[in-house]
mmCIF file of C-alpha atoms and ligand atoms in Angstrom:
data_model
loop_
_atom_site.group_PDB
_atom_site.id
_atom_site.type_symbol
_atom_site.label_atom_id
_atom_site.label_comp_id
_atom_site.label_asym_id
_atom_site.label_seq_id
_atom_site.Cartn_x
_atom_site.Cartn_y
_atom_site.Cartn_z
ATOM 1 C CA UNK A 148 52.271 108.169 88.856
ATOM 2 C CA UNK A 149 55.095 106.039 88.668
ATOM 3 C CA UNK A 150 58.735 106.727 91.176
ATOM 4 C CA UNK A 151 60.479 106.757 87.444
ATOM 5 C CA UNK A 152 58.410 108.683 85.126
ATOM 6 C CA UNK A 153 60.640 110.515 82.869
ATOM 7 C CA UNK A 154 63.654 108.520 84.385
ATOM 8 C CA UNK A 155 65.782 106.539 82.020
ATOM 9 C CA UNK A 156 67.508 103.335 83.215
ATOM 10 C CA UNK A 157 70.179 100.719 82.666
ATOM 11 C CA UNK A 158 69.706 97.480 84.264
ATOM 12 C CA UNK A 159 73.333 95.391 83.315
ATOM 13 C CA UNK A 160 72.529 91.441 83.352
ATOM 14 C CA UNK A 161 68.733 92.535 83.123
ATOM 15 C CA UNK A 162 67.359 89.387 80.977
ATOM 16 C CA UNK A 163 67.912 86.336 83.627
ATOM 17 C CA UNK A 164 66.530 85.814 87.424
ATOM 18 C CA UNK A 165 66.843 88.822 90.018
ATOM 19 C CA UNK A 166 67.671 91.303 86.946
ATOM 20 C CA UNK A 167 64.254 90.180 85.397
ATOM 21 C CA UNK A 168 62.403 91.360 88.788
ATOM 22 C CA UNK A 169 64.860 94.626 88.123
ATOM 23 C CA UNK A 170 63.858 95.313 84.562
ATOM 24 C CA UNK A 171 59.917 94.740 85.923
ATOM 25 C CA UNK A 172 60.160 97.405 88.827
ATOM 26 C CA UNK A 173 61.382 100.244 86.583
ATOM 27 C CA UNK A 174 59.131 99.428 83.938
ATOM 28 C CA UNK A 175 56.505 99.420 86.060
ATOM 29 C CA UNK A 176 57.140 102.803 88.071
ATOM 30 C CA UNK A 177 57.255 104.776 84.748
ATOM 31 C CA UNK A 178 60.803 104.348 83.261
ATOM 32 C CA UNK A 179 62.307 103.739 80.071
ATOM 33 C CA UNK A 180 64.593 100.839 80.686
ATOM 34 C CA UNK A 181 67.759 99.492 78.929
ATOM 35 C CA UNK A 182 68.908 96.434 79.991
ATOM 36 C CA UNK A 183 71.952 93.941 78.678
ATOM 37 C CA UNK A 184 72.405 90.226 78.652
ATOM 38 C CA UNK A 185 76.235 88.899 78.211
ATOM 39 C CA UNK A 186 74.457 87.237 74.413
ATOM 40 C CA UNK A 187 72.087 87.986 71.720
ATOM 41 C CA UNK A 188 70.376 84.568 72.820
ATOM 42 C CA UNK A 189 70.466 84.880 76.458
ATOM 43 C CA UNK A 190 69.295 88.851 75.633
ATOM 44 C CA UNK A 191 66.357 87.492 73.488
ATOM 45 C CA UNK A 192 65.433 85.087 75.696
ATOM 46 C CA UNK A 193 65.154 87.813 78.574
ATOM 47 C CA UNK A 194 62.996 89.703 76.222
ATOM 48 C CA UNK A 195 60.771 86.569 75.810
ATOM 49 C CA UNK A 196 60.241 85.745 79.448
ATOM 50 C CA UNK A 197 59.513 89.694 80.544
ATOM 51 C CA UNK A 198 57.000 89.909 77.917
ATOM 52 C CA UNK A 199 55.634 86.422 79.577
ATOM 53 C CA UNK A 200 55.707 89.006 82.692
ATOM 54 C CA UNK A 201 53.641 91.526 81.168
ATOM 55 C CA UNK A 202 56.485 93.946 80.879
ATOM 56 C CA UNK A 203 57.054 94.983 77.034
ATOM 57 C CA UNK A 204 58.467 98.047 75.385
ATOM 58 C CA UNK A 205 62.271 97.082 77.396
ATOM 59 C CA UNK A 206 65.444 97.625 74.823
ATOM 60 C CA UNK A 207 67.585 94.948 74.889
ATOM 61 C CA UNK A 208 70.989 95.381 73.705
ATOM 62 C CA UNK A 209 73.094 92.082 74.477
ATOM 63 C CA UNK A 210 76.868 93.297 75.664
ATOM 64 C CA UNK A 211 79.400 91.769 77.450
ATOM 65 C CA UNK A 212 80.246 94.614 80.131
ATOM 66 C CA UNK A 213 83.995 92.602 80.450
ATOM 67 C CA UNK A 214 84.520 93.982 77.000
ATOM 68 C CA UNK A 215 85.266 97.248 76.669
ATOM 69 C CA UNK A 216 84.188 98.086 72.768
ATOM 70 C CA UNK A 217 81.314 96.350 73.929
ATOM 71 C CA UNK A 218 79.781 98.548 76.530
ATOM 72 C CA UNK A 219 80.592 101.458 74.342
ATOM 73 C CA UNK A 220 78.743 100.461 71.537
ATOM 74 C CA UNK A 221 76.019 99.777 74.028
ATOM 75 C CA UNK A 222 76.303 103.488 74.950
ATOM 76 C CA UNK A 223 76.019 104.509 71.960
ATOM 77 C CA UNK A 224 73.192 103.081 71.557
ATOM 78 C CA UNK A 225 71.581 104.501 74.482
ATOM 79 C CA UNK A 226 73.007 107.928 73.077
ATOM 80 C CA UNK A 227 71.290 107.372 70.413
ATOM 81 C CA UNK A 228 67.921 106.433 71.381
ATOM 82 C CA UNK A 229 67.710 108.190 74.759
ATOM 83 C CA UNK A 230 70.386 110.863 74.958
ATOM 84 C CA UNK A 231 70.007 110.763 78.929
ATOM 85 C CA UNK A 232 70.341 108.235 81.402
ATOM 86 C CA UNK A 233 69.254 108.877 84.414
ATOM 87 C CA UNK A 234 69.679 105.418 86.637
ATOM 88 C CA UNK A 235 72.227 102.547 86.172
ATOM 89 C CA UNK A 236 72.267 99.192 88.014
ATOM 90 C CA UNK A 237 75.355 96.948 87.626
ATOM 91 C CA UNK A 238 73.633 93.568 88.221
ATOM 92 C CA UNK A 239 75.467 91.294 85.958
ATOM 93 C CA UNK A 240 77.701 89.061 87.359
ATOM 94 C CA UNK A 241 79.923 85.901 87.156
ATOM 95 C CA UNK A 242 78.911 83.585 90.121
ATOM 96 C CA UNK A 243 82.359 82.027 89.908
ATOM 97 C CA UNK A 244 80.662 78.452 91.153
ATOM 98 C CA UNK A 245 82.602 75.595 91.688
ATOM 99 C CA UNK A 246 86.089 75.707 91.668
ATOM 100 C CA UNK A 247 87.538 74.725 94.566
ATOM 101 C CA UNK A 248 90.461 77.084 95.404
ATOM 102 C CA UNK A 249 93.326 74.566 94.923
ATOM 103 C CA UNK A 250 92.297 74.010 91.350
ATOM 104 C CA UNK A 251 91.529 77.486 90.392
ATOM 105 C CA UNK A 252 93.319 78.887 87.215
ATOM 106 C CA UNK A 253 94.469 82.294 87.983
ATOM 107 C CA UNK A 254 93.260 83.112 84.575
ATOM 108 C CA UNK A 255 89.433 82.401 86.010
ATOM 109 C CA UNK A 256 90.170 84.231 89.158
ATOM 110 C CA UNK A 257 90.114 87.008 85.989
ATOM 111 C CA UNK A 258 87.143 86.027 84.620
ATOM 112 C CA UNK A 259 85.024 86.648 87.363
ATOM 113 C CA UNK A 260 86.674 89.613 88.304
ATOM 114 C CA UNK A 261 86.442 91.015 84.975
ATOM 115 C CA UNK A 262 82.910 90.884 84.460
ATOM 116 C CA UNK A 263 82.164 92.114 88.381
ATOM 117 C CA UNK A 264 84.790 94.423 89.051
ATOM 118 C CA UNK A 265 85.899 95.788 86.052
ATOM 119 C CA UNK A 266 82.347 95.100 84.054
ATOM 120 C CA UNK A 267 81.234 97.926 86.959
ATOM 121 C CA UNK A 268 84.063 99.544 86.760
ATOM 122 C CA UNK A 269 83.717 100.603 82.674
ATOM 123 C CA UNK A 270 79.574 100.667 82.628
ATOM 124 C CA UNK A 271 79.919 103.192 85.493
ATOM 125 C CA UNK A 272 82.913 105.359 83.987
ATOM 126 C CA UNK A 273 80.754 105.115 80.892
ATOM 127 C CA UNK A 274 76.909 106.331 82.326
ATOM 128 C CA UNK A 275 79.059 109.628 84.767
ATOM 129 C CA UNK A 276 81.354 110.637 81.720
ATOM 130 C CA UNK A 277 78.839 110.441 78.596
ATOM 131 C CA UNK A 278 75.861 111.359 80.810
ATOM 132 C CA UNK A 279 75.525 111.982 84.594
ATOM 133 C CA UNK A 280 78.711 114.821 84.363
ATOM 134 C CA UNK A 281 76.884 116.446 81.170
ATOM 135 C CA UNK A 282 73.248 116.735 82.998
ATOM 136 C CA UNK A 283 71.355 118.828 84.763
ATOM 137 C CA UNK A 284 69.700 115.556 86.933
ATOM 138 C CA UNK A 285 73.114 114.299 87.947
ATOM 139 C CA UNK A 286 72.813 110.224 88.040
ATOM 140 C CA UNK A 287 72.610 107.693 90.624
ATOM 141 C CA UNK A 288 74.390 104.163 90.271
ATOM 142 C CA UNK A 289 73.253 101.238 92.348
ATOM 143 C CA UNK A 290 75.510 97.923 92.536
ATOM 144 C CA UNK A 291 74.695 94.738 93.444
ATOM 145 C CA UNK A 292 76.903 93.117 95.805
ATOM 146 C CA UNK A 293 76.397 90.017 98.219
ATOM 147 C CA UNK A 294 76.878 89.379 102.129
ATOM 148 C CA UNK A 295 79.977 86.922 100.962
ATOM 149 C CA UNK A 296 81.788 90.108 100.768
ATOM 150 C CA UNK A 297 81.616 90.266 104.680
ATOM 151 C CA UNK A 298 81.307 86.399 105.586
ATOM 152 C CA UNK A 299 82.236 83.817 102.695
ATOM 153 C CA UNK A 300 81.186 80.964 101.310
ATOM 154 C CA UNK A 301 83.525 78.023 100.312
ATOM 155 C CA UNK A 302 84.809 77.622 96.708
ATOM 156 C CA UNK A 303 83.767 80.947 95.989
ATOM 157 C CA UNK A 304 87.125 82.759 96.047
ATOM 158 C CA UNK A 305 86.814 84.965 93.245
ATOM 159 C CA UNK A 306 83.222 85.117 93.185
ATOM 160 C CA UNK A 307 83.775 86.631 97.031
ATOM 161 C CA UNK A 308 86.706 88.293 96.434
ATOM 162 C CA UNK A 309 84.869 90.376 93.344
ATOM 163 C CA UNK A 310 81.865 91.362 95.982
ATOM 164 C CA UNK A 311 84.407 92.553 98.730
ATOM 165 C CA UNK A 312 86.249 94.824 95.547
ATOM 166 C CA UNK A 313 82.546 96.078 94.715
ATOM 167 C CA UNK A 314 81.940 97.244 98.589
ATOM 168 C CA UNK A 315 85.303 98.903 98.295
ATOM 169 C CA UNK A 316 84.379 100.101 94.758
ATOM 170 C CA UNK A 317 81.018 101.991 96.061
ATOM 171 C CA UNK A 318 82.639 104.117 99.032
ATOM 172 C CA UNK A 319 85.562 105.022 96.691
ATOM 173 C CA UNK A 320 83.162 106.257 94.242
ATOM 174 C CA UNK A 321 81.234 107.996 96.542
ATOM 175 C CA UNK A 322 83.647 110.058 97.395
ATOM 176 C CA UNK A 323 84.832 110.848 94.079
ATOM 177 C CA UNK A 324 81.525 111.356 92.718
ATOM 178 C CA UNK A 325 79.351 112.970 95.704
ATOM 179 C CA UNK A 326 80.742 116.025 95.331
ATOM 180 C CA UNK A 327 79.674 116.147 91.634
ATOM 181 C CA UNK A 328 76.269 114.994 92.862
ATOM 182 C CA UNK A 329 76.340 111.580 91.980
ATOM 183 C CA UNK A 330 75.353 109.254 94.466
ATOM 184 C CA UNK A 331 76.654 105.461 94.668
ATOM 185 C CA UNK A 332 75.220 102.554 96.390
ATOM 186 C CA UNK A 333 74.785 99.059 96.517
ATOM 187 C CA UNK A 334 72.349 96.529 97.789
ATOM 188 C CA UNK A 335 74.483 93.262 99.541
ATOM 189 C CA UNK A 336 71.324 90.392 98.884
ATOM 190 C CA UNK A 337 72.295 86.672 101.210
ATOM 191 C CA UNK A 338 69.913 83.888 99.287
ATOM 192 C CA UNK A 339 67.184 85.043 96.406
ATOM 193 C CA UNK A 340 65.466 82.808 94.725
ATOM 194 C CA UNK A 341 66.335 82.444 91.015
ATOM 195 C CA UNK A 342 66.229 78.983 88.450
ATOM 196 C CA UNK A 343 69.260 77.306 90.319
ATOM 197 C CA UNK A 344 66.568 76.764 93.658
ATOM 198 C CA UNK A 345 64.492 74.708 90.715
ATOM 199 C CA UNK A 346 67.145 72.306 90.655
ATOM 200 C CA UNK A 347 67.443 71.806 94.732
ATOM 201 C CA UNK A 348 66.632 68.877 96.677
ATOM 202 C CA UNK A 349 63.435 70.337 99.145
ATOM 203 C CA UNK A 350 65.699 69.243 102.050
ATOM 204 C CA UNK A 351 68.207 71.752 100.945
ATOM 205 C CA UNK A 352 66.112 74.357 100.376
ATOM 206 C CA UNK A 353 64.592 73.902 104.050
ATOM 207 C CA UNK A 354 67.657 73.716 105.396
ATOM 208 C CA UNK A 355 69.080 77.259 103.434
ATOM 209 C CA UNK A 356 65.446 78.841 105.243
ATOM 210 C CA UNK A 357 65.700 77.411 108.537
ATOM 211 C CA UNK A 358 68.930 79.353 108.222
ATOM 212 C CA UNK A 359 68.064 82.472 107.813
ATOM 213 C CA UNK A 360 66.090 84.196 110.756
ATOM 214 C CA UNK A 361 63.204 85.361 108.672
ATOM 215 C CA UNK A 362 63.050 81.693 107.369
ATOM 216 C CA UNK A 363 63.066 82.667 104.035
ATOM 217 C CA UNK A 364 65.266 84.015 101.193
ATOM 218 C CA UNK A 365 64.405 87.143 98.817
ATOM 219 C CA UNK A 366 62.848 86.790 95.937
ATOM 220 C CA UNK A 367 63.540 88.773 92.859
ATOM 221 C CA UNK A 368 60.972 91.541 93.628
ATOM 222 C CA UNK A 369 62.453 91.940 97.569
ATOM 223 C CA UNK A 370 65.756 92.792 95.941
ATOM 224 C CA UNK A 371 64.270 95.059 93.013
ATOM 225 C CA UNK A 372 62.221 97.087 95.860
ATOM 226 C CA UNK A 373 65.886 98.223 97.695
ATOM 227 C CA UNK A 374 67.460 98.999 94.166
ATOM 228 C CA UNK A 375 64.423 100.855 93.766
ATOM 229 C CA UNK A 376 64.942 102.621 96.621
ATOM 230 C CA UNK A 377 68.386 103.560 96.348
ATOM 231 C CA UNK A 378 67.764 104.660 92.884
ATOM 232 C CA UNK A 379 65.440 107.155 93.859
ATOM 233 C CA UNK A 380 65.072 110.764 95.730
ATOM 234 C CA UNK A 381 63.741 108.605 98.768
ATOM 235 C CA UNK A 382 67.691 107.864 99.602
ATOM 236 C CA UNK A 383 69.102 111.495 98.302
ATOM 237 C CA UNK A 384 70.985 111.824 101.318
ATOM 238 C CA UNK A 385 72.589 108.075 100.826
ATOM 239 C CA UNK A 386 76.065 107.636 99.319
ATOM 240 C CA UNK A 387 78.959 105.087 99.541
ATOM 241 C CA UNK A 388 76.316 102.205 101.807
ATOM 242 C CA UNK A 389 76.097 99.085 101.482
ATOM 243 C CA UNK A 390 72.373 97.730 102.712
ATOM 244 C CA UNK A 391 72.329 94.226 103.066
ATOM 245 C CA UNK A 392 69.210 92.027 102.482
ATOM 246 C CA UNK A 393 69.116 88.674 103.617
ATOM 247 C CA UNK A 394 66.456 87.598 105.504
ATOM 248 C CA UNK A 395 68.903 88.699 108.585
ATOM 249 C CA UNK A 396 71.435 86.013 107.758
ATOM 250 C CA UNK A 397 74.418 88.068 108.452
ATOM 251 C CA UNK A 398 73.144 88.602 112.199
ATOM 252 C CA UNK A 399 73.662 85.860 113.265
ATOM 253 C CA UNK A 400 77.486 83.830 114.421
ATOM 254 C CA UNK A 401 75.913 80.506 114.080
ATOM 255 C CA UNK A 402 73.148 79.070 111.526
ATOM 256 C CA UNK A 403 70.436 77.604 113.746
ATOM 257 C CA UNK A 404 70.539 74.100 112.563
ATOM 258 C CA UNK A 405 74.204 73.860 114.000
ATOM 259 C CA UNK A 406 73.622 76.201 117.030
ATOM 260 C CA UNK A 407 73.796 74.999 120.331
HETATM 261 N N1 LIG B 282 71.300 84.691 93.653
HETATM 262 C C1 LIG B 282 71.737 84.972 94.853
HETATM 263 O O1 LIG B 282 71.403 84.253 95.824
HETATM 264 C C2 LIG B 282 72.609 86.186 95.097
HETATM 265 C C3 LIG B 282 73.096 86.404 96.394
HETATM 266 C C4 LIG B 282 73.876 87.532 96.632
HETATM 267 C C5 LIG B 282 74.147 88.421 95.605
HETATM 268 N N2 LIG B 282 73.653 88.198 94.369
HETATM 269 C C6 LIG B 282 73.970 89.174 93.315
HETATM 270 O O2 LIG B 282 72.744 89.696 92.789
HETATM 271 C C7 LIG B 282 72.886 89.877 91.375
HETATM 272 C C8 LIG B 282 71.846 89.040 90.638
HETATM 273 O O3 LIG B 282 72.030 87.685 91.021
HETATM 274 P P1 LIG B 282 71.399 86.486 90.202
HETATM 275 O O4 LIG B 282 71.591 85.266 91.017
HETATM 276 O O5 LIG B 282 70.061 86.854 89.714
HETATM 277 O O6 LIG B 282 72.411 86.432 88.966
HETATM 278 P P2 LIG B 282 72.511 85.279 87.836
HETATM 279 O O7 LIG B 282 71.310 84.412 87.869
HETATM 280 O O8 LIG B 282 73.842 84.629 87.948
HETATM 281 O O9 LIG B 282 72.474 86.146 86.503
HETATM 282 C C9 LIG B 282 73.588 86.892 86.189
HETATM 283 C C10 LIG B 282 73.198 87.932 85.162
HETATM 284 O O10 LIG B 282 74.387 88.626 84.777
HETATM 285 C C11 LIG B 282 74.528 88.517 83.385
HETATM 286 N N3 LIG B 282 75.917 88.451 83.015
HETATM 287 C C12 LIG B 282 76.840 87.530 83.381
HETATM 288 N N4 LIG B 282 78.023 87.789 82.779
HETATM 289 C C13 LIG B 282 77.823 88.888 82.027
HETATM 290 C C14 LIG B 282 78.649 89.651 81.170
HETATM 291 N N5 LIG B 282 79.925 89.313 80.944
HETATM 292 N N6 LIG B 282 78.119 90.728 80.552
HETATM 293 C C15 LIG B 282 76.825 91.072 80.746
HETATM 294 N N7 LIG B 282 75.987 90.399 81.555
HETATM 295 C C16 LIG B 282 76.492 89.322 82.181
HETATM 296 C C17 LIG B 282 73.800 87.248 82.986
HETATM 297 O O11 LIG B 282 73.479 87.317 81.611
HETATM 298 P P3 LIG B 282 73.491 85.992 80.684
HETATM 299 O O12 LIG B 282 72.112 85.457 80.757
HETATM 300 O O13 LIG B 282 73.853 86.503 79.335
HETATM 301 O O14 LIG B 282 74.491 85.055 81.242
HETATM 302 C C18 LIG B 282 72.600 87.294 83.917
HETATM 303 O O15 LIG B 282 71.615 88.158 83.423
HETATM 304 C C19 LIG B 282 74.314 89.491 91.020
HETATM 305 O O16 LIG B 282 75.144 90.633 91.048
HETATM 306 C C20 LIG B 282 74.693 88.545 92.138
HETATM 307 O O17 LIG B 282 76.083 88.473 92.343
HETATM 308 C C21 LIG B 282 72.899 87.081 94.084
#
């Protein structure tokens, strides 16, 4: 028996790194899964690699969750097909990487924050008022935030800015929502491993472990298991949190490589 037989699930940015761990975990325990890349391509090519994975059977319906008509028609869809959903997980997001803050266009500042904050914003107002509000099983929604909400990295404004919004996002929706039964969460990962470690120098990626007091960062599976678990009756008492998983990273003032 699987934790989500008979549950139906969206996974948002489910065809690329720590969503592909996402999409395998419900799969695996039992669920019918839904999942969205931003582009047909990048959607196909998600579909490609999971089947690589073992995991088949996943509907993939590319949809830019910035744009509105988009994640509608993707609803539809799911209306359609399904005529429940049970689970949602806003993964997708914008990493915002590498503008420095002096040279940021306010008009990418929007960017990010459109596919982060208001991506989660419409997906979620979408799964409570075509589904969770009509159901008997009421819906749980699990966000993906970061630890840069609570200490930041440089030339990440908007990138940081959009996880600190999502942390605000979850306990404002918990309290609108929990007394409709809907519970809200979100898991704040520090380093995972995904295709951008490929292209590090070892030296770097020694460095990133010996900074973090487990001496190592998540991989896509640690992440999926704590989605996992706030997406099912295991956290039923659990609304408006924010766990954090990363490797203990956030315990600590000073990395140890410049501690003294
Ligand atoms: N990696 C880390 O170390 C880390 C650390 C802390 C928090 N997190 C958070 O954990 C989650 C997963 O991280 P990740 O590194 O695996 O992410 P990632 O590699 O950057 O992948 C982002 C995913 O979001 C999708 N996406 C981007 N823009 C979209 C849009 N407009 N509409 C729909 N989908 C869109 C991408 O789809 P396309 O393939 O179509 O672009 C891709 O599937 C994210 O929320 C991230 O912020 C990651």
């Amino acid at each position: 028996m699987g934790m989500f037989d008979g549950k139906t699930v969206l996974i948002t940015g489910g065809n690329r790194n720590t969503g592909l761990y996402i999409t395998e975990k419900f799969y695996r325990e039992g669920a019918q899964v839904f999942m969205c890349g931003s582009t047909p391509d990048s959607t196909a090519a998600g579909v490609e690699k999971l089947e690589k994975m073992g995991v088949s059977g996943i509907r993939a319906i590319p949809c830019d969750v910035s744009d509105l008509s988009q994640v509608r028609a993707m609803f539809d869809i799911i209306e359609k097909e399904a005529g429940k959903l049970d689970i949602l997980v806003n993964n997708a997001a914008h990493q915002g990487i590498g503008k420095p803050f002096v040279e940021m266009d306010p008009e990418y500042v929007m960017e990010v924050l459109g596919v982060n904050v208001r991506g989660g914003f419409q997906v979620t107002q979408q799964a409570v008022n075509r589904f969770f509000l009509k159901q008997e099983s009421k819906g749980v929604v699990v966000f993906l935030s970061s630890n840069t909400a609570q200490r930041a990295i440089r030339n990440r404004t908007a990138y940081c800015a959009s996880k600190g919004a999502i942390n605000s996002m979850v306990k404002a929706l918990a309290l609108d929502l929990g007394p409709l039964g809907i519970r809200i969460n979100a898991c704040a990962p520090g380093y995972i491993y995904t295709e951008r470690w490929d292209t590090l120098p070892e030296e770097k990626k020694s460095r990133r472990r010996l900074n973090c007091p487990l001496r190592h960062e998540a991989s896509g599976g640690d992440i999926a298991n704590v989605v996992a678990f706030l997406a099912s009756d295991a956290s039923s008492n659990m609304t408006g949190e924010i766990i954090t998983c990363d490797a203990g990273c956030s315990c600590q003032h000073m990395p140890e490589d410049v501690d003294c």
